[in-house]
mmCIF file of C-alpha atoms in Angstrom:
data_model
loop_
_atom_site.group_PDB
_atom_site.id
_atom_site.type_symbol
_atom_site.label_atom_id
_atom_site.label_comp_id
_atom_site.label_asym_id
_atom_site.label_seq_id
_atom_site.Cartn_x
_atom_site.Cartn_y
_atom_site.Cartn_z
ATOM 1 C CA MET A 194 12.126 -3.067 -0.762
ATOM 2 C CA ALA A 195 11.713 -3.029 3.001
ATOM 3 C CA THR A 196 10.892 -6.246 4.864
ATOM 4 C CA ILE A 197 10.282 -7.213 8.476
ATOM 5 C CA GLU A 198 9.766 -10.499 10.251
ATOM 6 C CA GLY A 199 6.320 -10.754 11.789
ATOM 7 C CA SER A 200 7.846 -11.574 15.179
ATOM 8 C CA ALA A 201 9.678 -8.222 15.121
ATOM 9 C CA VAL A 202 6.506 -6.156 14.639
ATOM 10 C CA LYS A 203 5.702 -4.319 17.862
ATOM 11 C CA LYS A 204 4.031 -1.175 16.496
ATOM 12 C CA VAL A 205 1.581 -0.995 13.608
ATOM 13 C CA VAL A 206 0.359 2.368 12.354
ATOM 14 C CA VAL A 207 -2.828 2.721 10.336
ATOM 15 C CA ALA A 208 -2.298 5.814 8.199
ATOM 16 C CA CYS A 209 -5.157 7.800 6.710
ATOM 17 C CA ASP A 210 -5.889 10.984 4.827
ATOM 18 C CA ALA A 211 -9.604 11.624 4.388
ATOM 19 C CA GLY A 212 -10.614 11.589 8.053
ATOM 20 C CA MET A 213 -13.900 9.820 7.371
ATOM 21 C CA GLY A 214 -13.586 7.365 10.249
ATOM 22 C CA SER A 215 -12.973 4.131 8.347
ATOM 23 C CA SER A 216 -9.340 3.992 9.373
ATOM 24 C CA VAL A 217 -10.281 4.598 13.015
ATOM 25 C CA LEU A 218 -12.624 1.594 12.870
ATOM 26 C CA LEU A 219 -9.830 -0.454 11.323
ATOM 27 C CA THR A 220 -7.409 0.678 14.033
ATOM 28 C CA THR A 221 -9.842 -0.403 16.755
ATOM 29 C CA ARG A 222 -10.347 -3.794 15.135
ATOM 30 C CA LEU A 223 -6.596 -4.380 14.690
ATOM 31 C CA LYS A 224 -5.922 -3.394 18.302
ATOM 32 C CA LYS A 225 -8.181 -6.241 19.423
ATOM 33 C CA THR A 226 -6.829 -8.697 16.861
ATOM 34 C CA LEU A 227 -3.144 -8.016 17.544
ATOM 35 C CA ALA A 228 -3.321 -7.456 21.324
ATOM 36 C CA PRO A 229 -2.554 -11.127 22.149
ATOM 37 C CA TYR A 230 0.801 -10.709 20.369
ATOM 38 C CA ASP A 231 1.825 -7.569 22.327
ATOM 39 C CA VAL A 232 1.547 -5.383 19.241
ATOM 40 C CA THR A 233 0.534 -1.748 19.628
ATOM 41 C CA VAL A 234 -1.736 -0.313 16.943
ATOM 42 C CA GLU A 235 -1.990 3.440 16.410
ATOM 43 C CA HIS A 236 -3.797 5.731 14.007
ATOM 44 C CA SER A 237 -1.980 8.580 12.247
ATOM 45 C CA PRO A 238 -2.348 10.991 9.343
ATOM 46 C CA VAL A 239 -0.253 9.658 6.461
ATOM 47 C CA ASP A 240 2.010 12.711 6.444
ATOM 48 C CA ARG A 241 2.783 12.300 10.164
ATOM 49 C CA VAL A 242 3.464 8.591 10.536
ATOM 50 C CA PRO A 243 5.782 8.243 13.544
ATOM 51 C CA ASP A 244 9.354 7.209 12.881
ATOM 52 C CA ASP A 245 9.128 4.308 15.333
ATOM 53 C CA ALA A 246 6.448 2.437 13.356
ATOM 54 C CA ASP A 247 7.476 -1.116 12.476
ATOM 55 C CA LEU A 248 4.690 -1.545 9.929
ATOM 56 C CA VAL A 249 2.369 0.935 8.219
ATOM 57 C CA LEU A 250 -0.984 -0.072 6.785
ATOM 58 C CA CYS A 251 -2.807 2.368 4.532
ATOM 59 C CA HIS A 252 -5.216 2.460 1.637
ATOM 60 C CA SER A 253 -3.409 1.661 -1.607
ATOM 61 C CA GLY A 254 -3.848 5.244 -2.816
ATOM 62 C CA LEU A 255 -1.706 6.498 0.076
ATOM 63 C CA VAL A 256 1.186 4.036 -0.151
ATOM 64 C CA GLY A 257 3.486 6.418 -2.034
ATOM 65 C CA ARG A 258 3.036 9.199 0.483
ATOM 66 C CA ALA A 259 3.573 6.837 3.413
ATOM 67 C CA ARG A 260 6.771 5.451 1.873
ATOM 68 C CA THR A 261 8.049 8.989 1.370
ATOM 69 C CA ARG A 262 7.397 9.745 5.053
ATOM 70 C CA VAL A 263 9.021 6.537 6.414
ATOM 71 C CA PRO A 264 11.202 5.148 3.596
ATOM 72 C CA ASP A 265 12.845 2.414 5.680
ATOM 73 C CA THR A 266 9.587 1.063 7.121
ATOM 74 C CA VAL A 267 7.399 -1.617 5.551
ATOM 75 C CA VAL A 268 4.268 -0.002 4.101
ATOM 76 C CA ILE A 269 1.482 -2.300 2.991
ATOM 77 C CA GLY A 270 -1.506 -1.066 1.067
ATOM 78 C CA PHE A 271 -5.028 -2.449 1.184
ATOM 79 C CA GLN A 272 -8.176 -1.968 -0.875
ATOM 80 C CA MET A 273 -10.945 -2.491 1.704
ATOM 81 C CA PHE A 274 -10.991 -1.157 5.253
ATOM 82 C CA LEU A 275 -12.756 -4.248 6.564
ATOM 83 C CA GLY A 276 -12.180 -7.787 5.377
ATOM 84 C CA ASP A 277 -9.175 -7.142 3.167
ATOM 85 C CA PRO A 278 -6.923 -10.247 2.936
ATOM 86 C CA VAL A 279 -3.918 -8.075 3.830
ATOM 87 C CA PHE A 280 -5.048 -7.983 7.462
ATOM 88 C CA THR A 281 -5.213 -11.784 7.655
ATOM 89 C CA LYS A 282 -1.724 -11.995 6.147
ATOM 90 C CA VAL A 283 -0.342 -9.491 8.673
ATOM 91 C CA GLU A 284 -1.899 -11.301 11.623
ATOM 92 C CA ALA A 285 -0.611 -14.676 10.400
ATOM 93 C CA ALA A 286 2.934 -13.339 9.968
ATOM 94 C CA ILE A 287 2.891 -11.867 13.471
ATOM 95 C CA ARG A 288 1.308 -14.958 15.030
ATOM 96 C CA ASP A 289 3.135 -17.724 13.143
ATOM 97 C CA GLY A 290 6.237 -16.035 11.828
ATOM 98 C CA GLY A 291 6.805 -14.926 8.298
ATOM 99 C CA THR A 292 8.180 -12.038 6.357
ATOM 100 C CA LEU A 293 6.144 -8.953 5.527
ATOM 101 C CA GLY A 294 7.331 -6.679 2.749
ATOM 102 C CA ASP A 295 6.195 -3.930 0.493
#
């Protein structure tokens, strides 16, 4: 199981598959939310997640594929693109310190 301290997260990648736009909206929202902590947020197809990602967020149905692509990176799945408690947990760990793991 991969883990990372929130203070070490500098690049978050929102990985998607369907291309319906929900993940782009999420990426935009996270960019604003995490900007005060000097965290970069990028959007990527799940099969092309960049190797330099510190944390990958993706719909729970894509977690396996994301972990195959970047096996040493923390991959956290979510159920809802907006309002999922995972996003609050990630922000709190980055802001206040804490460990994130998959």
